[in-house]
mmCIF file of C-alpha atoms in Angstrom:
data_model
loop_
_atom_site.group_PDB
_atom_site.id
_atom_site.type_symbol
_atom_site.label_atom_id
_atom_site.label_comp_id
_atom_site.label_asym_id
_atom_site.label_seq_id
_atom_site.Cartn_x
_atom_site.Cartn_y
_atom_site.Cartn_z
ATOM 1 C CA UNK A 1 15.946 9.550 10.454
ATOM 2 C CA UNK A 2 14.183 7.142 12.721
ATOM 3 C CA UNK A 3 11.313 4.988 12.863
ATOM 4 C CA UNK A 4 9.167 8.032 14.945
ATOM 5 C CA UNK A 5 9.876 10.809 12.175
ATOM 6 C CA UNK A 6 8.447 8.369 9.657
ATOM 7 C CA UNK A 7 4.301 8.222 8.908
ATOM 8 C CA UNK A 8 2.261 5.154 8.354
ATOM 9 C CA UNK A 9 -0.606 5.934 6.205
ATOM 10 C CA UNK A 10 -3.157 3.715 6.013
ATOM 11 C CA UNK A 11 -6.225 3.310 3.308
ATOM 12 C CA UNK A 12 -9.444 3.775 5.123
ATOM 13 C CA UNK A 13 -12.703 3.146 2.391
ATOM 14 C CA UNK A 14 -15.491 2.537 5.415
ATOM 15 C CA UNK A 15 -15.725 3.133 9.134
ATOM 16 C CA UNK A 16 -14.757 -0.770 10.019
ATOM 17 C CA UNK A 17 -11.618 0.046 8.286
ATOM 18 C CA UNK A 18 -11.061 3.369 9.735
ATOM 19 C CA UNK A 19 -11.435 1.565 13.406
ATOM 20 C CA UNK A 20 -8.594 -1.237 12.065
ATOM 21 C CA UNK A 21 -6.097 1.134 10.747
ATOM 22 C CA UNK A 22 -6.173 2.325 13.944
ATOM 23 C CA UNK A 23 -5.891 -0.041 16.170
ATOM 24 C CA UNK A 24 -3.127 -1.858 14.363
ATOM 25 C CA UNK A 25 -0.433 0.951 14.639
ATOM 26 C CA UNK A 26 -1.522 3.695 12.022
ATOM 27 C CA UNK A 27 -0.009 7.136 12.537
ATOM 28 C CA UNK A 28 -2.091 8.903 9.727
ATOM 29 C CA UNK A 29 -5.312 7.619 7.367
ATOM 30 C CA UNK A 30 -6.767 8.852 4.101
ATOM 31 C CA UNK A 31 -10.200 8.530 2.921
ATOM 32 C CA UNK A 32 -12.693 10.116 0.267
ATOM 33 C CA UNK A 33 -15.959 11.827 0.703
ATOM 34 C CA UNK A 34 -19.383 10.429 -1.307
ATOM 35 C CA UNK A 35 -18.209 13.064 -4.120
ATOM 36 C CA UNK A 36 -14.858 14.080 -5.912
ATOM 37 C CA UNK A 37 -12.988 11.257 -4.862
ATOM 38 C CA UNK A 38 -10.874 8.790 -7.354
ATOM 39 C CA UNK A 39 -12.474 5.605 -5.360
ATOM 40 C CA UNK A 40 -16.104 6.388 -5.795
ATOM 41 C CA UNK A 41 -17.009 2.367 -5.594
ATOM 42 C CA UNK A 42 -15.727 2.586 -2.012
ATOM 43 C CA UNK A 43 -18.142 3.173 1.213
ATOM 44 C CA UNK A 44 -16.548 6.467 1.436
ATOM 45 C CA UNK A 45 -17.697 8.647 4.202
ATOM 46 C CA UNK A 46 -20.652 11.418 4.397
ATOM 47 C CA UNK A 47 -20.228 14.752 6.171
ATOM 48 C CA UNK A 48 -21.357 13.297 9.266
ATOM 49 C CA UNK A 49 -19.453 10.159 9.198
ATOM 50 C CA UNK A 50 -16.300 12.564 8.057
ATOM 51 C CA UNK A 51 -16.503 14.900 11.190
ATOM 52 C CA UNK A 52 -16.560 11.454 13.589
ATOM 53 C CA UNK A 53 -13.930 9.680 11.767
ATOM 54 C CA UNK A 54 -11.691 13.049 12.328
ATOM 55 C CA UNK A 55 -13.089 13.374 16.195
ATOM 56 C CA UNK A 56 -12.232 9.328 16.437
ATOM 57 C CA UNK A 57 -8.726 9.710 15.140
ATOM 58 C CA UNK A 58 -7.776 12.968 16.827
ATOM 59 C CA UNK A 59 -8.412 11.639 20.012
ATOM 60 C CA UNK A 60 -5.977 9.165 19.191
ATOM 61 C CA UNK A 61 -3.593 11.498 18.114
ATOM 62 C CA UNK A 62 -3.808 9.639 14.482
ATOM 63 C CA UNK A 63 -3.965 12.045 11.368
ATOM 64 C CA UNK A 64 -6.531 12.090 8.665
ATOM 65 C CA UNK A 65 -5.993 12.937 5.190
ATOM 66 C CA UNK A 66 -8.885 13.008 2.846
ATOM 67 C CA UNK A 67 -9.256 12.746 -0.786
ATOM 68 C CA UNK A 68 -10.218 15.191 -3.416
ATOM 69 C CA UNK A 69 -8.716 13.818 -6.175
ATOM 70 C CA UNK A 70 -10.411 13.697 -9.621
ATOM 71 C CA UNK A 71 -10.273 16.326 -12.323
ATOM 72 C CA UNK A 72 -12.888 19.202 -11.266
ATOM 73 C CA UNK A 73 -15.358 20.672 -14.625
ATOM 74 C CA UNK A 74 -16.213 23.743 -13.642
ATOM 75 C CA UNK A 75 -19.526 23.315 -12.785
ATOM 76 C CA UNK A 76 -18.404 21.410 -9.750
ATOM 77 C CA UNK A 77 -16.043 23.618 -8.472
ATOM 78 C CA UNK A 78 -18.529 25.829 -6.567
ATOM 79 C CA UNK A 79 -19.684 22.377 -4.914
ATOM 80 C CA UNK A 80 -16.054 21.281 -4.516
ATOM 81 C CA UNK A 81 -15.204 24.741 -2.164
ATOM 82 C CA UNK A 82 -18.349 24.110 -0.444
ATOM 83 C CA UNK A 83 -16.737 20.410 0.632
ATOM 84 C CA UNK A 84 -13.355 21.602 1.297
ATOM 85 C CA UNK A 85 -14.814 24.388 3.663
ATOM 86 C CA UNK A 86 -16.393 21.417 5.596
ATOM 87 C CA UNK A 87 -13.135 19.876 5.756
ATOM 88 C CA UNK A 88 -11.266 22.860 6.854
ATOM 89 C CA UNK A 89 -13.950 23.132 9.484
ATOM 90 C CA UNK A 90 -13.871 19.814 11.450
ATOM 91 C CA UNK A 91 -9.830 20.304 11.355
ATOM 92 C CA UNK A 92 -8.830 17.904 8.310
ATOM 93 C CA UNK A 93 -5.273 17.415 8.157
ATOM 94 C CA UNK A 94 -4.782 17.698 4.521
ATOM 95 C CA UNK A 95 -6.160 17.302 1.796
ATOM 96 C CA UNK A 96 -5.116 15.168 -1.195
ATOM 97 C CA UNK A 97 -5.975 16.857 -4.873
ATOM 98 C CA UNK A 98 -5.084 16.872 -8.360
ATOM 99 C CA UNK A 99 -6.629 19.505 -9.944
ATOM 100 C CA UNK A 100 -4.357 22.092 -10.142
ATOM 101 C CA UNK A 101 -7.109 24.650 -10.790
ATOM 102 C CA UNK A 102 -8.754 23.452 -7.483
ATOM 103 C CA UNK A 103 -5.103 23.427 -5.415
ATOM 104 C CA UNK A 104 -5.041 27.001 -6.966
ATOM 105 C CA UNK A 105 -8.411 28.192 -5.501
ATOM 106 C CA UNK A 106 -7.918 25.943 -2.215
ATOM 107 C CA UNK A 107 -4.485 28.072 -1.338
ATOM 108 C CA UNK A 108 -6.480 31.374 -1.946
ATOM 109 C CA UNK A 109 -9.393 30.826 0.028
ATOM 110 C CA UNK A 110 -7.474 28.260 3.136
ATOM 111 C CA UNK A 111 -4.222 29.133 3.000
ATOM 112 C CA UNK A 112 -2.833 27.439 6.204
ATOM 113 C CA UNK A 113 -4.519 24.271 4.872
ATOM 114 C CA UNK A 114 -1.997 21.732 4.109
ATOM 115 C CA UNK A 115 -2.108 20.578 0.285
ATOM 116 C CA UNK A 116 -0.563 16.836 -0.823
ATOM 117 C CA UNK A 117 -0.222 16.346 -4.300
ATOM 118 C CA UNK A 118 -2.004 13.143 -5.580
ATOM 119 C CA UNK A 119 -0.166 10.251 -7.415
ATOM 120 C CA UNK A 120 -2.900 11.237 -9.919
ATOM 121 C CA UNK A 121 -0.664 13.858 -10.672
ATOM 122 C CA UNK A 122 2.534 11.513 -11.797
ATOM 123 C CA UNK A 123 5.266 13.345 -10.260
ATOM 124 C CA UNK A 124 8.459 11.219 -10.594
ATOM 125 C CA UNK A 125 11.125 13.786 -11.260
ATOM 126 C CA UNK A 126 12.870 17.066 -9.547
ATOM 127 C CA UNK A 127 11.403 19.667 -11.575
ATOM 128 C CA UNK A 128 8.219 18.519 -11.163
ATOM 129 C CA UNK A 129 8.838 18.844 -7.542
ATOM 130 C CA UNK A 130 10.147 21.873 -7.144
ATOM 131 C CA UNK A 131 7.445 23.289 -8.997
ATOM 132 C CA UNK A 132 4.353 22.023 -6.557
ATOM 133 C CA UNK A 133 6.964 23.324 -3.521
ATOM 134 C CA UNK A 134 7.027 27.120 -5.171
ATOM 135 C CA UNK A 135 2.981 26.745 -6.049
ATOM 136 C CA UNK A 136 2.771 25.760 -2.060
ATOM 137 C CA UNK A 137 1.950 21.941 -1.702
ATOM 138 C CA UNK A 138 3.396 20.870 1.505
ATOM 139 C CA UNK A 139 3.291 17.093 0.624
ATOM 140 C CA UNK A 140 4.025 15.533 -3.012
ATOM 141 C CA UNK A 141 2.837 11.526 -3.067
ATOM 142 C CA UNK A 142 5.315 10.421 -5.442
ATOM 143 C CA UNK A 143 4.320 8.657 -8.802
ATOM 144 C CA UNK A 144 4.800 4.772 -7.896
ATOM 145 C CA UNK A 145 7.048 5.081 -11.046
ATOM 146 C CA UNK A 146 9.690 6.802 -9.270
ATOM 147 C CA UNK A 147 13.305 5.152 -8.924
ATOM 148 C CA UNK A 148 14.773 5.381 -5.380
ATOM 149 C CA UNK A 149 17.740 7.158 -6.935
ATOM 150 C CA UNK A 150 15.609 10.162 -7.681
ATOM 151 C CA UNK A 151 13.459 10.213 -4.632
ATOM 152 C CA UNK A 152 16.887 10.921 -2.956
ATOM 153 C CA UNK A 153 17.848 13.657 -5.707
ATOM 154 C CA UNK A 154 14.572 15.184 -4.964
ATOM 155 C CA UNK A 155 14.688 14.583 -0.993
ATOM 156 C CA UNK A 156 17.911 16.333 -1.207
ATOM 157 C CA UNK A 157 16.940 18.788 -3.932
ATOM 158 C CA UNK A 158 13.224 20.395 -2.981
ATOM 159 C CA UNK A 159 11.823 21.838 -0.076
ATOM 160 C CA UNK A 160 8.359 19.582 -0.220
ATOM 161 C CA UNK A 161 7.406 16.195 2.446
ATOM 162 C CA UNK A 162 7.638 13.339 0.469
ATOM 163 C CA UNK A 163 4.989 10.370 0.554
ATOM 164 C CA UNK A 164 5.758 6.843 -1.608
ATOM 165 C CA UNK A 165 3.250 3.864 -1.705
ATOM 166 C CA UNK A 166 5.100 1.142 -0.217
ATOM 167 C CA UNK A 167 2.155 -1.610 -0.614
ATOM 168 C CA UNK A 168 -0.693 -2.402 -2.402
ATOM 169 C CA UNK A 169 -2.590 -2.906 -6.210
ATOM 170 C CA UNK A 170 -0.304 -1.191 -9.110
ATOM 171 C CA UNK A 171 -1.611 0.256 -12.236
ATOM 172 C CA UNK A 172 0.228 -0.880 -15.704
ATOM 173 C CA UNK A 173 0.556 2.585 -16.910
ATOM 174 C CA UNK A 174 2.443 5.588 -15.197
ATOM 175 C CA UNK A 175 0.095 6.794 -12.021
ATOM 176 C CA UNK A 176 -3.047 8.978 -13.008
ATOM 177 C CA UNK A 177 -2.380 8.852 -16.977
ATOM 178 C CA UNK A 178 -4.358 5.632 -17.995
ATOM 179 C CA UNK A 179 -7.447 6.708 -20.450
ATOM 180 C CA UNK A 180 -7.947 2.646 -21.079
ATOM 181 C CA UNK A 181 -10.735 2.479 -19.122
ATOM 182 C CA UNK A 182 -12.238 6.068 -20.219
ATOM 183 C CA UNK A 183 -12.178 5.045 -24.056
ATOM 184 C CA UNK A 184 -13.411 1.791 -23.473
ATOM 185 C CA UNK A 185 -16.196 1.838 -21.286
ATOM 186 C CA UNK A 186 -16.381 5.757 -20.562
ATOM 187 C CA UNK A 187 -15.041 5.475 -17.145
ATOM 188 C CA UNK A 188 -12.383 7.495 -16.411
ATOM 189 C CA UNK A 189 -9.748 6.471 -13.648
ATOM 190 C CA UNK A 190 -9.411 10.487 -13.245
ATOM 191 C CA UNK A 191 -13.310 10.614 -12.143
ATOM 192 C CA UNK A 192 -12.557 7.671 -9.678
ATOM 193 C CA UNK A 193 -15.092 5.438 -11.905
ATOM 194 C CA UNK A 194 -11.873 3.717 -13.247
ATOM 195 C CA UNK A 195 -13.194 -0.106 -14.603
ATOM 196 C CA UNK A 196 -9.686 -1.912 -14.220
ATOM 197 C CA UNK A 197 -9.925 -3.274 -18.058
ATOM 198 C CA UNK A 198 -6.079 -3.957 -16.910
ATOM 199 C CA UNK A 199 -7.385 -7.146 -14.986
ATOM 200 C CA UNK A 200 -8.544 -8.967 -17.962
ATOM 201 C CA UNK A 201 -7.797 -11.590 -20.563
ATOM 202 C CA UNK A 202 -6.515 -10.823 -23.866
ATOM 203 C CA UNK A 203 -4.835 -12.226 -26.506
ATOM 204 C CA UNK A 204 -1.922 -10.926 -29.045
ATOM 205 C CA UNK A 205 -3.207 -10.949 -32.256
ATOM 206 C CA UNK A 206 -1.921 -10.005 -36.052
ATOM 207 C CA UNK A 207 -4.406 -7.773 -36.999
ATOM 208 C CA UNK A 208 -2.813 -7.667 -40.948
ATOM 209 C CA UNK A 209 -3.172 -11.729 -40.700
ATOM 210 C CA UNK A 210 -6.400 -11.353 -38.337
ATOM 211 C CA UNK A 211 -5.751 -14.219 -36.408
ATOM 212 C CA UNK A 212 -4.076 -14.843 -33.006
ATOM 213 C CA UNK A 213 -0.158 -15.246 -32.605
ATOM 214 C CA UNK A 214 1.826 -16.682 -29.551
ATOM 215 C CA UNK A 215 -0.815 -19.514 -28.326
ATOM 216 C CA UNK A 216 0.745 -19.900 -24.912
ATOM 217 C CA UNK A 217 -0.400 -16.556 -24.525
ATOM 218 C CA UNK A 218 -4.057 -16.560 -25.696
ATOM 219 C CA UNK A 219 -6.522 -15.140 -23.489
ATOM 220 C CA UNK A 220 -3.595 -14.325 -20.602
ATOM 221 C CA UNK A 221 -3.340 -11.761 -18.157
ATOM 222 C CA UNK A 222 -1.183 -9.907 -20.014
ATOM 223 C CA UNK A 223 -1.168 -6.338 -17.928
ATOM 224 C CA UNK A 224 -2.782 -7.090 -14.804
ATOM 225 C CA UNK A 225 0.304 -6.146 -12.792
ATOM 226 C CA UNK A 226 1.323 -8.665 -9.456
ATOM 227 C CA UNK A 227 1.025 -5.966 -5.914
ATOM 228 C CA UNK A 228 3.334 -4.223 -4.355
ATOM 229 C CA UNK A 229 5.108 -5.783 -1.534
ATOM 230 C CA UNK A 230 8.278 -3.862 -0.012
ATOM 231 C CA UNK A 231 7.461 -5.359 3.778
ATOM 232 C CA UNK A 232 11.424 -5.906 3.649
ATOM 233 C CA UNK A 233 12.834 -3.271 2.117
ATOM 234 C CA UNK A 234 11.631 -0.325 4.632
ATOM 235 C CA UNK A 235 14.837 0.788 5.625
ATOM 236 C CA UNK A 236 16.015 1.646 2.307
ATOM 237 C CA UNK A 237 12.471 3.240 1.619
ATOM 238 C CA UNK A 238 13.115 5.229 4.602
ATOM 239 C CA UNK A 239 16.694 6.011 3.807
ATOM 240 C CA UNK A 240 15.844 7.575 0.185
ATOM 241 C CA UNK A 241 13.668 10.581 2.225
ATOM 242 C CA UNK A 242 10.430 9.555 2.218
ATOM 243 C CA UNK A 243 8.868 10.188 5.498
ATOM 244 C CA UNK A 244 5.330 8.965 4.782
ATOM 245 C CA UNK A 245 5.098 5.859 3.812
ATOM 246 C CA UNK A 246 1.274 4.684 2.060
ATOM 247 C CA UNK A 247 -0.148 1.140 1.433
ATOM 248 C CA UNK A 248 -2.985 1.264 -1.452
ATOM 249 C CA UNK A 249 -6.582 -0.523 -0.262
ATOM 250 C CA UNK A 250 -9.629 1.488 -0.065
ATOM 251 C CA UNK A 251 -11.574 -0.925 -1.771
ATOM 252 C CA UNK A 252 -10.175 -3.119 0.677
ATOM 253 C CA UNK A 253 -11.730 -5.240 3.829
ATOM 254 C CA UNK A 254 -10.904 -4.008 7.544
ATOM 255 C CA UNK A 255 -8.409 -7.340 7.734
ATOM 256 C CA UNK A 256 -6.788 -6.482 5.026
ATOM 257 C CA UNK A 257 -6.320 -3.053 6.572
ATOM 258 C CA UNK A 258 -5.451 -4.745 9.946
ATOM 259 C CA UNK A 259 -2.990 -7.660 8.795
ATOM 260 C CA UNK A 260 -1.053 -4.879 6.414
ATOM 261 C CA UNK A 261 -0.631 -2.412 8.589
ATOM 262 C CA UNK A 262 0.540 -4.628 11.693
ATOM 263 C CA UNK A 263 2.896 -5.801 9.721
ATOM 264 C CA UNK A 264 4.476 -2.859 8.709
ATOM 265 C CA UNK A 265 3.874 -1.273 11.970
ATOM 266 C CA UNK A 266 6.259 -3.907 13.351
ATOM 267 C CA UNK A 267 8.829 -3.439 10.551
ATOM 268 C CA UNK A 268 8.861 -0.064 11.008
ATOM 269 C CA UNK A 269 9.235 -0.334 14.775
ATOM 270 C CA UNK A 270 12.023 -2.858 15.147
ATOM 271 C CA UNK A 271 13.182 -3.343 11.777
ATOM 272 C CA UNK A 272 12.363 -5.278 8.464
ATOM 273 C CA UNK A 273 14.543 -8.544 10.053
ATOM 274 C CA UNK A 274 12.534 -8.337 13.202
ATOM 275 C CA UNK A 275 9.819 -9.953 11.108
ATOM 276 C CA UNK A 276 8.450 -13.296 11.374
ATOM 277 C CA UNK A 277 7.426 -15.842 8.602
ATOM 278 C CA UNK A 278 4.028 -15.636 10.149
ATOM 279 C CA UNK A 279 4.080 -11.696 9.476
ATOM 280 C CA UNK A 280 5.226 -12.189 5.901
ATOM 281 C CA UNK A 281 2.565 -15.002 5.162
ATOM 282 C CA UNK A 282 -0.242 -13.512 7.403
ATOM 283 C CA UNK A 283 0.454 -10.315 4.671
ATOM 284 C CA UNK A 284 0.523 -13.298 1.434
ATOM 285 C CA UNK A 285 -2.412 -14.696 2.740
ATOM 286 C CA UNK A 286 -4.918 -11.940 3.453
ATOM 287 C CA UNK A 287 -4.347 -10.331 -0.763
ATOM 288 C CA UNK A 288 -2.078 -11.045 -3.654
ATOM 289 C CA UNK A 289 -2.051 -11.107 -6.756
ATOM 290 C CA UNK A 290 1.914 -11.994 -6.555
ATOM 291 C CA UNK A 291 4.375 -9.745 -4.982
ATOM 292 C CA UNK A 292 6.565 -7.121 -6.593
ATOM 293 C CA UNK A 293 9.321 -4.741 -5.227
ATOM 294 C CA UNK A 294 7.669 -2.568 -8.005
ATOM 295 C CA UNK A 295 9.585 0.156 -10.015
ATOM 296 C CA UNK A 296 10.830 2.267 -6.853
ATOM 297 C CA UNK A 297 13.641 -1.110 -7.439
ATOM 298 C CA UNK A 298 13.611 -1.227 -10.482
ATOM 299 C CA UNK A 299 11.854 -4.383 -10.448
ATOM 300 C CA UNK A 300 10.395 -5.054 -13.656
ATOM 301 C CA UNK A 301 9.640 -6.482 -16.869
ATOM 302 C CA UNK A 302 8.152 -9.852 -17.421
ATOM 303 C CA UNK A 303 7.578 -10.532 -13.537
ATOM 304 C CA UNK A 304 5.721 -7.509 -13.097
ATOM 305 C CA UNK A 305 2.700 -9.233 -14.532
ATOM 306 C CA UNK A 306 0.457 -11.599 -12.933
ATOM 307 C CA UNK A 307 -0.720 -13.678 -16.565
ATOM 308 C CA UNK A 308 -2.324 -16.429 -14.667
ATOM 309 C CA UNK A 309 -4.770 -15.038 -12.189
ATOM 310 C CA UNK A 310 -5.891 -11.017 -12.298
ATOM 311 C CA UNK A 311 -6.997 -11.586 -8.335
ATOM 312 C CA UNK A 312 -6.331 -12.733 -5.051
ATOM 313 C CA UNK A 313 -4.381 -15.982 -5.358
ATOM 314 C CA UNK A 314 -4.445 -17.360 -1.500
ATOM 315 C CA UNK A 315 -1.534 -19.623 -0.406
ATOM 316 C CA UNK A 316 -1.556 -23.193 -1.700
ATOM 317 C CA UNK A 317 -2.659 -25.547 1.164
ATOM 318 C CA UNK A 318 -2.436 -28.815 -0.762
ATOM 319 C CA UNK A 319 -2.442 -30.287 -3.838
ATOM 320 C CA UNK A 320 -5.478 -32.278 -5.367
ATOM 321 C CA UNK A 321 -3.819 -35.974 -6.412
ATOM 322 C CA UNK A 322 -7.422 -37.272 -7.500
ATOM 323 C CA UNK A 323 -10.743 -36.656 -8.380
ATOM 324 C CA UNK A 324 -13.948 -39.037 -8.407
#
């Protein structure tokens, strides 16, 4: 498989970052709607804005995926068709759901239109592949929990495109099944209202003693997890069958979208040791919360987590010897 077979998706949350996805080396982008979308504290994109950003890409021969991924109540489903028939009119490339309900009603009514299975959805195993293959998803986007050694049994095992996140903001819990935020502060992830309670400070306490244990780790970090970083590892990405490869970031700024993508675009193009320490620092220096290979490499445990800082942490320019 070469470097043309293989997709570069990139996040797209407003127009700005639609036009730097672009421009940088993007071969596909995804973005959400104002409604049924799991980002809904992006910009997100109207009906009108929708049908340009497909007329801007297309020209361009760039694809565009878009979002419908929460969990549908009924009431919204007759709403929900109305949106996808938009969709299917101004010649979407695919759409991106969860619901299985919905994915059922979508193949019934728009047959031809291509279906990718969210992340939201958790698939990290062959059965679970097979089974969106035989319900007629073209395109599963793998659960970020997925080991490399079963994206290959699955590549070689089920008749379905798959799509991995190779960069980007992780969750602590296995894709699509945290409720954290839900039971806490009745925003649920799988609405796209998700609060990230992940990215604060807590403490370990004995609750039968009622008082704090482990001091070095009061009021830490303790599951805000670092970002995914794989900038150097896209050959073996490649190599385990996935053909689309995703960076995470539609809450993200157009340079964000810009600096990842170039990067990637030139890894992709001429190989992960074609890259430059200004590449890998220009990506370090634009968002991180600390760098991970993530689970895909079985890169895990305690330096998974990011205790000290739940947010961008720069690069260090100097250090402060006095202050008067």
């Amino acid at each position: 498989m070469t470097s043309k077979d293989i997709e570069l998706l990139a996040p797209v949350g407003s127009r700005d970052s639609l036009l730097a996805a672009v421009e940088n080396g993007a071969d596909a982008v995804y973005l959400g709607g104002k409604l049924f979308s799991a980002r809904q504290y992006a910009s997100n994109f109207d009906e009108e804005e929708l049908k340009k950003a497909v007329e801007y890409a297309h020209l361009r021969d760039v694809k565009v995926y878009v979002t419908v991924n929460i969990l549908i109540d009924d009431s919204e489903m007759e709403e929900t068709l109305k949106f996808i028939k938009y969709l299917y009119d101004i010649n979407v490339d695919g759409l991106i759901v969860q619901d299985l309900g919905l994915a059922y009603l979508v193949k019934s009514i728009f047959p031809s239109f291509d279906l990718h299975a969210s992340t939201q959805m958790t698939i990290n195993n062959l059965p679970g592949a097979i089974f969106l293959s035989k319900f007629g998803f073209t395109r599963v986007v793998l659960a970020r929990e997925t080991p490399l050694e079963e994206v290959k049994n699955i590549h070689n095992n089920a008749d379905i495109q798959l799509e991995g996140f190779i960069h980007g903001a992780l969750c602590v819990c296995y894709s699509g099944q945290c409720l954290m935020s839900s039971i806490l502060g009745g925003r649920s992830g799988n609405r796209g209202k998700c609060a990230q309670p992940c990215r604060l400070a807590y403490s370990i306490i004995d609750y039968e003693k009622n008082e704090r244990v482990f001091d070095e780790w009061k009021e830490k970090y303790l599951i805000s997890t670092k970002d995914l970083n794989t900038l150097e590892y896209v050959e073996s990405i490649i190599d385990s069958g996935i053909t689309s490869l995703k960076i995470e970031g539609r809450m993200k700024r157009p340079e964000y979208v810009a600096t990842v993508v170039k990067s990637y675009r030139q890894a992709l193009n001429f190989g992960s040791k074609s890259l430059s320490e200004k590449n890998k620092e220009d990506v370090l220096q634009i968002f991180n919360r600390g760098f991970t290979k993530g689970l895909m490499f079985k890169d895990f445990g305690r330096n998974f987590i990011s205790y000290k800082k739940p947010n961008n942490r720069g690069v260090p320019i100097g250090r402060v010897e006095r202050v008067d």
